[in-house]
mmCIF file of C-alpha atoms and ligand atoms in Angstrom:
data_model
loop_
_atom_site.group_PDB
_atom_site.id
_atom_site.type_symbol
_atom_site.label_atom_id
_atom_site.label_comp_id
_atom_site.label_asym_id
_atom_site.label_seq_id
_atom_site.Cartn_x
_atom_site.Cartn_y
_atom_site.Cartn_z
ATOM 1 C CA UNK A 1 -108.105 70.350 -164.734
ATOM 2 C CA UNK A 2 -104.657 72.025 -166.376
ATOM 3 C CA UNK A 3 -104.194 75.186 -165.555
ATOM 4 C CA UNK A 4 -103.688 77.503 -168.985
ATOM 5 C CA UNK A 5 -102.857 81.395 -167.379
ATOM 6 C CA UNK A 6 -103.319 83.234 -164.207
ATOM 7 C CA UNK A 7 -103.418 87.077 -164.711
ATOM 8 C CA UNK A 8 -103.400 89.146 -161.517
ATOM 9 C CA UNK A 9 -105.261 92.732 -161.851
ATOM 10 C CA UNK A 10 -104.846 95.687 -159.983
ATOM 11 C CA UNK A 11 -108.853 96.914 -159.550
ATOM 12 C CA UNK A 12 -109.215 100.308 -161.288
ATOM 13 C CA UNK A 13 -111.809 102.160 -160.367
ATOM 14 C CA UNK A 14 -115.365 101.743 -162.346
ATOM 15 C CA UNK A 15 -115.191 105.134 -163.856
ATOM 16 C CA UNK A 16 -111.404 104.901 -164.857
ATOM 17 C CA UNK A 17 -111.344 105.358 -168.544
ATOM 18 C CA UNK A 18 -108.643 103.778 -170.121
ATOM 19 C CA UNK A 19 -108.408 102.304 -174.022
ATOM 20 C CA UNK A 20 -105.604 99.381 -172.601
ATOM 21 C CA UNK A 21 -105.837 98.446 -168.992
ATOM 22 C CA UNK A 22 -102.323 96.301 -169.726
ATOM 23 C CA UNK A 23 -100.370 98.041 -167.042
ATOM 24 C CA UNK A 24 -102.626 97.144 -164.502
ATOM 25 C CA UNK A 25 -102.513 93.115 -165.401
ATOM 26 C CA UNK A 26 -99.113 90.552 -163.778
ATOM 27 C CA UNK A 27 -99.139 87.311 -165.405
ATOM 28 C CA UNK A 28 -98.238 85.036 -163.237
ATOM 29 C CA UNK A 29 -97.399 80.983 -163.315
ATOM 30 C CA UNK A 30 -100.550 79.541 -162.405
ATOM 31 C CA UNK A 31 -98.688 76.818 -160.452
ATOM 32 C CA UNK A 32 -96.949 78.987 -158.597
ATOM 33 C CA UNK A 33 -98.218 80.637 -154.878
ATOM 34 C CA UNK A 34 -99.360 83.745 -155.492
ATOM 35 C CA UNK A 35 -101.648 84.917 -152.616
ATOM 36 C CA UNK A 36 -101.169 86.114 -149.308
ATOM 37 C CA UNK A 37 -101.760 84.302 -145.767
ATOM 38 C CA UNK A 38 -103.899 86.881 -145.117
ATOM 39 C CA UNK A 39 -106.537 86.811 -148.459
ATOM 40 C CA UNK A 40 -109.720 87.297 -147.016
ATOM 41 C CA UNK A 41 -110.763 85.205 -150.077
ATOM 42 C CA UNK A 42 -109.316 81.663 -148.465
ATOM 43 C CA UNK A 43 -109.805 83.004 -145.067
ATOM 44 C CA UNK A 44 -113.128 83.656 -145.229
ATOM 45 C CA UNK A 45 -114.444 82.919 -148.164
ATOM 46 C CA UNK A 46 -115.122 86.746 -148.378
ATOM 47 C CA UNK A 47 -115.331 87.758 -152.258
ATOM 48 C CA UNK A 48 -117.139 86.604 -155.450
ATOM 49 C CA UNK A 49 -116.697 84.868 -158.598
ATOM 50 C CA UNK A 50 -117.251 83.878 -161.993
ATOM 51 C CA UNK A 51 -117.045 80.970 -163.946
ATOM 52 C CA UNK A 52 -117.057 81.457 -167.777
ATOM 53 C CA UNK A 53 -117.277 78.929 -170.465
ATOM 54 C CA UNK A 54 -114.631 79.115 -173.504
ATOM 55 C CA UNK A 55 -115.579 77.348 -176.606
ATOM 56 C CA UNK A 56 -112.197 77.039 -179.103
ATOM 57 C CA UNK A 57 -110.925 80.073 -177.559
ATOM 58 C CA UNK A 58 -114.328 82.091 -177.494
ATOM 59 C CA UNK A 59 -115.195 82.681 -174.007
ATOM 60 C CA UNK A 60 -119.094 83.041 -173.798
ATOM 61 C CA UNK A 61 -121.545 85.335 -173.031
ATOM 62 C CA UNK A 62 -119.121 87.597 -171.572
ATOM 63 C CA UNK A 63 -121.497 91.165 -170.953
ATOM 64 C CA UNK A 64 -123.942 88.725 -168.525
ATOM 65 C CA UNK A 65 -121.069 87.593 -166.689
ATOM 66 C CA UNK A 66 -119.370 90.997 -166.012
ATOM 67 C CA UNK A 67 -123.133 92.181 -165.186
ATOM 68 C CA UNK A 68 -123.740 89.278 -162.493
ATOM 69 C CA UNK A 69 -119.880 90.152 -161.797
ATOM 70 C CA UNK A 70 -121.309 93.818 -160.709
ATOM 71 C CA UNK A 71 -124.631 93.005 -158.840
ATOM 72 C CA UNK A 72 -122.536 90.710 -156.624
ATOM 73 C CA UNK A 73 -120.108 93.131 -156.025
ATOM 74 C CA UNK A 74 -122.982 95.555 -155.472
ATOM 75 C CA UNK A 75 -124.647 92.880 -152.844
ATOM 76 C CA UNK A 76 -121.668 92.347 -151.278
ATOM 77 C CA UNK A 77 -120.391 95.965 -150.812
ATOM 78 C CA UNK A 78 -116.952 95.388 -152.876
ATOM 79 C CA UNK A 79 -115.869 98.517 -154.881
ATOM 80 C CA UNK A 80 -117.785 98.330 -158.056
ATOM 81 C CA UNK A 81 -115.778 96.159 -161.171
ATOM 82 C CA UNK A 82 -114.035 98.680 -164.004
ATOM 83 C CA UNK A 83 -116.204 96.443 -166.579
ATOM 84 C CA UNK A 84 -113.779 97.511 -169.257
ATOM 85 C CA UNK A 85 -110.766 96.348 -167.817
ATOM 86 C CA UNK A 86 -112.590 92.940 -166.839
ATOM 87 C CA UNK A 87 -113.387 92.556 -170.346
ATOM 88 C CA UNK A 88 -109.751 92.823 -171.619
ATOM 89 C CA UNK A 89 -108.332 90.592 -168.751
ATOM 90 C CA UNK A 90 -110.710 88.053 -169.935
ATOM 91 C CA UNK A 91 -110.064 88.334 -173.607
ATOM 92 C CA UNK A 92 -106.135 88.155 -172.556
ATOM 93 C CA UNK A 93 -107.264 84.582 -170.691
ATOM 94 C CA UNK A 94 -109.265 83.736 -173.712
ATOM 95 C CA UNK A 95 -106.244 84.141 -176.052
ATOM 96 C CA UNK A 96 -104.283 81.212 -174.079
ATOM 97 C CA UNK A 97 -107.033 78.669 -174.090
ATOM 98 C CA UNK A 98 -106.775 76.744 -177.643
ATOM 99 C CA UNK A 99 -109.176 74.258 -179.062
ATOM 100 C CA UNK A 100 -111.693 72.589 -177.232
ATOM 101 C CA UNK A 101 -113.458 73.179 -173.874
ATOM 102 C CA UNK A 102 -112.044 75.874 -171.000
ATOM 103 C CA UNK A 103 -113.105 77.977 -167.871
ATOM 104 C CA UNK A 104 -111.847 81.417 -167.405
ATOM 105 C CA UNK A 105 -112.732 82.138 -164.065
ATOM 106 C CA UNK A 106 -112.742 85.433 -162.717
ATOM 107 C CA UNK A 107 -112.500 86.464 -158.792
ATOM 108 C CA UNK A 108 -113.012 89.491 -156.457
ATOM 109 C CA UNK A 109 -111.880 89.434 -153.091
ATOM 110 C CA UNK A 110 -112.347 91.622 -150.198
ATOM 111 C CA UNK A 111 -108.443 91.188 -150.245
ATOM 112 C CA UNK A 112 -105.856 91.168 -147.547
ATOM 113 C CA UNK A 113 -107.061 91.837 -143.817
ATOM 114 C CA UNK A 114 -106.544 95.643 -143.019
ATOM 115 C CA UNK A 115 -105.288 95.999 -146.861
ATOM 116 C CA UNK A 116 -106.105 98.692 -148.842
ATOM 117 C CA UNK A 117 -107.462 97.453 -151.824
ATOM 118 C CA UNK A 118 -109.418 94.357 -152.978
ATOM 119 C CA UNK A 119 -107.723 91.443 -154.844
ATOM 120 C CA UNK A 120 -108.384 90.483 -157.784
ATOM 121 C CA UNK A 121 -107.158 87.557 -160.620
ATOM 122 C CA UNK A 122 -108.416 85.937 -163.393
ATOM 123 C CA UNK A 123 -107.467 82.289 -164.442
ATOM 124 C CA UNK A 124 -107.772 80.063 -167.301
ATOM 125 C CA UNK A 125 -108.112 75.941 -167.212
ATOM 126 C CA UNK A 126 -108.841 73.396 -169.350
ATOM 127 C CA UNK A 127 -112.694 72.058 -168.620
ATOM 128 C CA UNK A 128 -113.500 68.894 -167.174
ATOM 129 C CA UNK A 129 -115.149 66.410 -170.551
ATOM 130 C CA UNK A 130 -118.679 66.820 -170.132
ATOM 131 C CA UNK A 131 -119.363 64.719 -173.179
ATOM 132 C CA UNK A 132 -121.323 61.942 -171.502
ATOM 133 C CA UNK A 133 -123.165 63.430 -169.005
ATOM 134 C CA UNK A 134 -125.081 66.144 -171.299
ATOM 135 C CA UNK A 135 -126.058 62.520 -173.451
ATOM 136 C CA UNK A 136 -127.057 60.479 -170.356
ATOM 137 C CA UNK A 137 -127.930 62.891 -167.842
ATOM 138 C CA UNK A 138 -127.790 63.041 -163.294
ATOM 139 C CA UNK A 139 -129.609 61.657 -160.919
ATOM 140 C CA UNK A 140 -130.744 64.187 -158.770
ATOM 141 C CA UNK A 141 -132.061 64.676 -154.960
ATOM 142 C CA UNK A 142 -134.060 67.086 -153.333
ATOM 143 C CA UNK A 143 -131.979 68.825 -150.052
ATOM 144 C CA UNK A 144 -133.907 71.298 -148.109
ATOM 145 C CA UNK A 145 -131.867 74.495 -148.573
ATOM 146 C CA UNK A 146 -132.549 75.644 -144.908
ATOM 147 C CA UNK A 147 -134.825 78.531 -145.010
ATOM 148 C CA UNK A 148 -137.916 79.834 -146.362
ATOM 149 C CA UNK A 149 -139.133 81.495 -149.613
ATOM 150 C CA UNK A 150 -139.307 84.547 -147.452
ATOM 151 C CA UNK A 151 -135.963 84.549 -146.205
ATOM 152 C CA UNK A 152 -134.244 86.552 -149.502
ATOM 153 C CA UNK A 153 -136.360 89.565 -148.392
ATOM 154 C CA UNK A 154 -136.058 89.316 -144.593
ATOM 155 C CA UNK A 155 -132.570 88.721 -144.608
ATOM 156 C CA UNK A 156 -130.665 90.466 -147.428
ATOM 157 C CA UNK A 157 -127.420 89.739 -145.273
ATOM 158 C CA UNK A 158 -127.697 86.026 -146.144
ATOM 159 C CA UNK A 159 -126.477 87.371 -149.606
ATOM 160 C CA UNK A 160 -128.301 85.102 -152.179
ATOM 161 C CA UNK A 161 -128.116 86.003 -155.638
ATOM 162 C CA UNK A 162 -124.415 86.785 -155.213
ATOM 163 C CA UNK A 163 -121.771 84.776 -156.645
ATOM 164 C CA UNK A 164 -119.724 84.539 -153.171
ATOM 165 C CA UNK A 165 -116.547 82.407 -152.793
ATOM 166 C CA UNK A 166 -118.454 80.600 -150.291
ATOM 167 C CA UNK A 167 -119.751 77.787 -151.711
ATOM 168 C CA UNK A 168 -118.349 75.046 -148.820
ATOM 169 C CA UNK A 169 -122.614 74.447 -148.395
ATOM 170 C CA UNK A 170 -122.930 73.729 -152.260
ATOM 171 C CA UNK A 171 -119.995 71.519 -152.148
ATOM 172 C CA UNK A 172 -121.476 69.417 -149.064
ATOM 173 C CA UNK A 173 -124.627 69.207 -150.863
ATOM 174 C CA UNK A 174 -123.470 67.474 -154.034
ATOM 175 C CA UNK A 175 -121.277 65.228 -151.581
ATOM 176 C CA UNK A 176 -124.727 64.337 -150.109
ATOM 177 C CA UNK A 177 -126.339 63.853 -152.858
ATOM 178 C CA UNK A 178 -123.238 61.453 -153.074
ATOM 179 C CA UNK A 179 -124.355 59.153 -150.102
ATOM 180 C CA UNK A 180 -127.730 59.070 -151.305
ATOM 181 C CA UNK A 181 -126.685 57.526 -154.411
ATOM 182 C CA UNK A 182 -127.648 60.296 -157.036
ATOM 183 C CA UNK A 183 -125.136 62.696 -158.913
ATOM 184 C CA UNK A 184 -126.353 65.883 -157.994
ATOM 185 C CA UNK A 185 -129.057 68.018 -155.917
ATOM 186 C CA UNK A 186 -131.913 70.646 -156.413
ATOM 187 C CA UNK A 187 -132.245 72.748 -153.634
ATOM 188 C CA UNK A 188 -135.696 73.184 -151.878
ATOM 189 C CA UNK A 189 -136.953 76.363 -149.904
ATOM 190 C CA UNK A 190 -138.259 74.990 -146.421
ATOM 191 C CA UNK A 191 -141.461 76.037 -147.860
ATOM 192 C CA UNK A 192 -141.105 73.462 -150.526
ATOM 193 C CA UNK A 193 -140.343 75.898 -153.385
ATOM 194 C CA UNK A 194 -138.035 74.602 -155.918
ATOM 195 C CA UNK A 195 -134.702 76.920 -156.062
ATOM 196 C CA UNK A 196 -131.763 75.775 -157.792
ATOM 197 C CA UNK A 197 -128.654 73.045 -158.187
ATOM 198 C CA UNK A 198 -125.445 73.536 -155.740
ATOM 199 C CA UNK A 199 -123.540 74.898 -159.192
ATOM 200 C CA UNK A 200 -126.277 75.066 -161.751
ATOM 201 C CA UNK A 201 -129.771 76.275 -162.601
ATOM 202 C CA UNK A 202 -132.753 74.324 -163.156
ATOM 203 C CA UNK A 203 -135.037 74.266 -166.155
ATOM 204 C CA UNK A 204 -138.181 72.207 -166.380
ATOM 205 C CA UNK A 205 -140.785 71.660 -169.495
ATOM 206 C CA UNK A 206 -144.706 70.740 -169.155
ATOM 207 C CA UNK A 207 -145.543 70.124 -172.455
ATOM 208 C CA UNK A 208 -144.638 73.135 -174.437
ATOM 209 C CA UNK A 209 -144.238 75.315 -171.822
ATOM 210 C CA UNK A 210 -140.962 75.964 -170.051
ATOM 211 C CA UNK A 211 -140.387 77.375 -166.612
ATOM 212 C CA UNK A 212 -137.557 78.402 -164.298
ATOM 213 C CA UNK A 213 -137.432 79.600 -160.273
ATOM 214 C CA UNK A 214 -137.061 83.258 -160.358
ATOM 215 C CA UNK A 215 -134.150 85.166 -159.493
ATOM 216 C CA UNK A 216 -135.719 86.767 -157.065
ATOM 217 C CA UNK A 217 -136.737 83.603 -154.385
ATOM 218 C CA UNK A 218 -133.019 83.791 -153.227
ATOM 219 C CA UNK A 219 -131.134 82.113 -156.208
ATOM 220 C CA UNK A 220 -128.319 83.023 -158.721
ATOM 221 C CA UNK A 221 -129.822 84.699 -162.102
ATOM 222 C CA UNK A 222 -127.446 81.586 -164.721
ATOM 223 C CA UNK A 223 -126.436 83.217 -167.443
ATOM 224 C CA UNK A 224 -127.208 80.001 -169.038
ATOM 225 C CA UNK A 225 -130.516 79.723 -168.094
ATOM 226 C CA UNK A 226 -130.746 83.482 -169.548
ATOM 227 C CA UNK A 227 -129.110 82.011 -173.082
ATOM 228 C CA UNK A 228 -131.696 78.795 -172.950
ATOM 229 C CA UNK A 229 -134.469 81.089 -172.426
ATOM 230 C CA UNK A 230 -133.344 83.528 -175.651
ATOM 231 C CA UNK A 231 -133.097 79.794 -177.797
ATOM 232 C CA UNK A 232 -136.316 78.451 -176.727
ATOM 233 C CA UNK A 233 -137.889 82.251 -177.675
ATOM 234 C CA UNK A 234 -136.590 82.129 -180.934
ATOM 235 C CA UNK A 235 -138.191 78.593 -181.580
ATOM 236 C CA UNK A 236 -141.316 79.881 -180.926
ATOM 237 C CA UNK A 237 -141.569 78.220 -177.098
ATOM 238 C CA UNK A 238 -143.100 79.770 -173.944
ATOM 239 C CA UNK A 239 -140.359 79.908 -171.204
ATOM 240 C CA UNK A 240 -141.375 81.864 -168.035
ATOM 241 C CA UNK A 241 -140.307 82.222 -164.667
ATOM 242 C CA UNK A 242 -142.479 80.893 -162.002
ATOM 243 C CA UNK A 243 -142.382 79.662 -158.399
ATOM 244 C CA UNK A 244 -141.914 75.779 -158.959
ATOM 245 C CA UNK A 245 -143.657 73.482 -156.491
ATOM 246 C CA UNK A 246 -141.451 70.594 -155.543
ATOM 247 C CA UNK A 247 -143.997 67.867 -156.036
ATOM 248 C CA UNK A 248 -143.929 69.506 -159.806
ATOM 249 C CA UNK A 249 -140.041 68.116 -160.534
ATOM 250 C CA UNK A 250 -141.047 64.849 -160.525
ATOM 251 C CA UNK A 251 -144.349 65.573 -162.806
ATOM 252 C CA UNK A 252 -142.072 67.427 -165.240
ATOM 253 C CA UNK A 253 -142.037 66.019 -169.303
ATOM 254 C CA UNK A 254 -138.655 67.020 -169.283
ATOM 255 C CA UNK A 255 -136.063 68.806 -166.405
ATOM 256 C CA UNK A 256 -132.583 70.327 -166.866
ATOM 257 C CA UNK A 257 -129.724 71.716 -164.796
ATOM 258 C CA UNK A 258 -127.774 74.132 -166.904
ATOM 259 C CA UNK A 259 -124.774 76.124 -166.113
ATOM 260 C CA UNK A 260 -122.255 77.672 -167.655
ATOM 261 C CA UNK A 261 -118.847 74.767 -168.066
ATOM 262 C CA UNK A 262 -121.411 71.727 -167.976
ATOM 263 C CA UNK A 263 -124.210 73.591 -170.087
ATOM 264 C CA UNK A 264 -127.637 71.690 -170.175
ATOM 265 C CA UNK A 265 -127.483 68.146 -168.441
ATOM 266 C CA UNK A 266 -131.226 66.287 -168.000
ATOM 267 C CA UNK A 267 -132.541 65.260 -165.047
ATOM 268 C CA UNK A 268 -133.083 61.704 -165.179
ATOM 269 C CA UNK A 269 -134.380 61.315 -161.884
ATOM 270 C CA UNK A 270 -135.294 62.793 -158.834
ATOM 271 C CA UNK A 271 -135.259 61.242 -155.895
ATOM 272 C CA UNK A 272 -135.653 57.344 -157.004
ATOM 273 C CA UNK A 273 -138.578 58.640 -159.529
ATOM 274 C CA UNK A 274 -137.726 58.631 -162.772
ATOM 275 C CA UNK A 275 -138.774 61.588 -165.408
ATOM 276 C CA UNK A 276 -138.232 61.399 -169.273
ATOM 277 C CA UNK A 277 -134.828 62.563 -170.991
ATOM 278 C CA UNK A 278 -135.801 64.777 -173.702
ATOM 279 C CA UNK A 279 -132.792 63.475 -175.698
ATOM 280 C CA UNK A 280 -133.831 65.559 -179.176
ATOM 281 C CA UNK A 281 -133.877 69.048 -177.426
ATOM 282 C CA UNK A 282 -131.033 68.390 -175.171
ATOM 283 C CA UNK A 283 -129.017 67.477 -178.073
ATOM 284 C CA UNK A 284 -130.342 70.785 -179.566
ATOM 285 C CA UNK A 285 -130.003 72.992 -176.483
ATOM 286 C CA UNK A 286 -126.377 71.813 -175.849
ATOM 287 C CA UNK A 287 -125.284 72.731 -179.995
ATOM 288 C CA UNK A 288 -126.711 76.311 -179.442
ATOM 289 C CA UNK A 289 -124.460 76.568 -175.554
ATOM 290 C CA UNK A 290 -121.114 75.258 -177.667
ATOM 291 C CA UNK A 291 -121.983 78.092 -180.815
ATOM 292 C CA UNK A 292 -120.716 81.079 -180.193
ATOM 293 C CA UNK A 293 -122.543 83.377 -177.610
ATOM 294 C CA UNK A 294 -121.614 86.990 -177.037
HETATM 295 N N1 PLP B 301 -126.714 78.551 -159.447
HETATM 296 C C1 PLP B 301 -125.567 78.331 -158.783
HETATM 297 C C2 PLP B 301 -125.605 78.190 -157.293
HETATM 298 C C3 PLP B 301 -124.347 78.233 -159.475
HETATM 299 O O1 PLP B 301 -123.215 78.031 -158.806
HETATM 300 C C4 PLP B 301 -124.358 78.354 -160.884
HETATM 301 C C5 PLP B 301 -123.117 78.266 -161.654
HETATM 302 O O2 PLP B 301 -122.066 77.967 -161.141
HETATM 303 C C6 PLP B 301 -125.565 78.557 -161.533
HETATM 304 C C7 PLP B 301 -126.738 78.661 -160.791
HETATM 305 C C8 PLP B 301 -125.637 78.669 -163.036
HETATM 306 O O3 PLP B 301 -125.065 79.878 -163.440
HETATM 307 P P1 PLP B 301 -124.419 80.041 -164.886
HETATM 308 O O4 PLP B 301 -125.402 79.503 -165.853
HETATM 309 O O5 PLP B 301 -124.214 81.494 -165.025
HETATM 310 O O6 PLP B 301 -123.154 79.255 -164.881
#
């Protein structure tokens, strides 16, 4: 990954009315330090993110990322985001990033220990080539997430559905998945409910009929997800959210993870079994993610 641009922002509040926000924005080198020792962010992982895909300088669906960018801060009691002055740091980011594939990634953090306000920066990279795997697909493993399909309501604390910067548990996951010889995971509910990839969102089809795990049994609402859902609508297809049985990934016609930087990659397998690639609609799904998207 080459980093393009790192823009720090001084957090106005979410009421502040302002037409240009460009006083409160330090470009900075991206190579350079620019934190403190005491960043809450690295020391605890205490703060929350985005990740936004940028198509020849277009950075996508924008309005659902600044809106997940709000209910996290919401969840995790961080001031609330000025949405306008989000939206020009990421249009300044989305200036710098040329042709081809980037991330802007945007990030929150509780800030220094004992500081007074939040930190906050925005950053712009090239992507990773995804090319290949969005053709061939992941092999993928069920990991038992840890707790039940109750657990979202009984223990709001655990924050799920917020974008946090702690994602150590995602990371060990796909390094699992690793040792077990597949490329990725799907994390199960110890109830058995299906919930959603370590960075990514999963999408299955039955025939005509399309389903995701609801936001609501402890996982992130993908804006991706959201955009295949609004594609598959407009071609006349049923997509719904429903509470996906485990046994039911491997009985799927067709399975995705989808996410923002990769966009839609099939599931070729899940543990050992293998499932059909749906090469014709993942060829279509994955022109629609590079079009534009506002
Ligand atoms: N679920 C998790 C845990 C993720 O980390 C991500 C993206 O990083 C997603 C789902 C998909 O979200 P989006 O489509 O907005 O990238």
């Amino acid at each position: 990954m080459t980093w393009r641009f790192c823009l720090m922002i001084e957090p106005a509040a979410s009421d502040a009315v302002l037409s240009d926000f460009a006083d409160t924005f330090t470009v900075v080198d991206p190579a350079a330090p620019a934190l403190s020792v005491g960043e809450l962010s690295t020391q605890r992982g205490d703060g929350i993110f985005e990740s936004i895909g940028v198509i020849d300088g277009h950075a996508q669906e924008v309005t659902a990322h600044l809106e997940r960018l709000v209910h996290s801060a919401r969840l995790c009691d961080l001031p609330e985001p000025n949405v306008a002055q989000w939206r020009q740091a990421v249009a300044r980011a989305a200036a710098q990033c040329g042709r081809g594939e980037s991330v802007i990634k945007l990030i929150l953090s509780r800030g220094v220990e004992h500081g007074p306000t939040p930190t906050a920066w925005v950053t712009a990279a090239t992507a990773p080539d995804n090319t290949r795997v969005r053709v061939e697909g992941v092999r993928v493993v069920t990991l038992d997430r840890g707790f039940d399909s109750a657990a979202p309501e009984r223990a709001p604390w655990l924050l799920m559905g917020a974008k946090t910067l702690s994602y150590a548990v995602n990371m060990a996951a796909i390094r699992e998945a690793k040792r077990r010889d597949a490329d990725d995971a799907v994390f199960v509910s110890s109830d058995g409910i299906v919930l959603e990839g370590p960075t990514s969102s999963v999408i299955l089809r039955h025939g005509d009929r399309f389903t995701t795990p609801a936001p609501g049994a402890g996982i992130l609402h993908g804006t991706t997800q959201l955009s295949v859902f609004a594609f598959l609508g407009q071609q006349g297809l049923r997509a719904e959210y429903e509470a996906v049985l485990a046994p039911n990934l491997v009985m799927a016609d067709a399975a995705w993870l989808v996410s923002s930087v990769r966009l839609a990659v099939p599931i070729v397998s899940v543990d050992g079994a293998g499932i059909p690639l749906d090469a014709d609609l993942t060829a279509r799904l994955n022109a629609y993610l590079l079009s534009p998207r506002d």
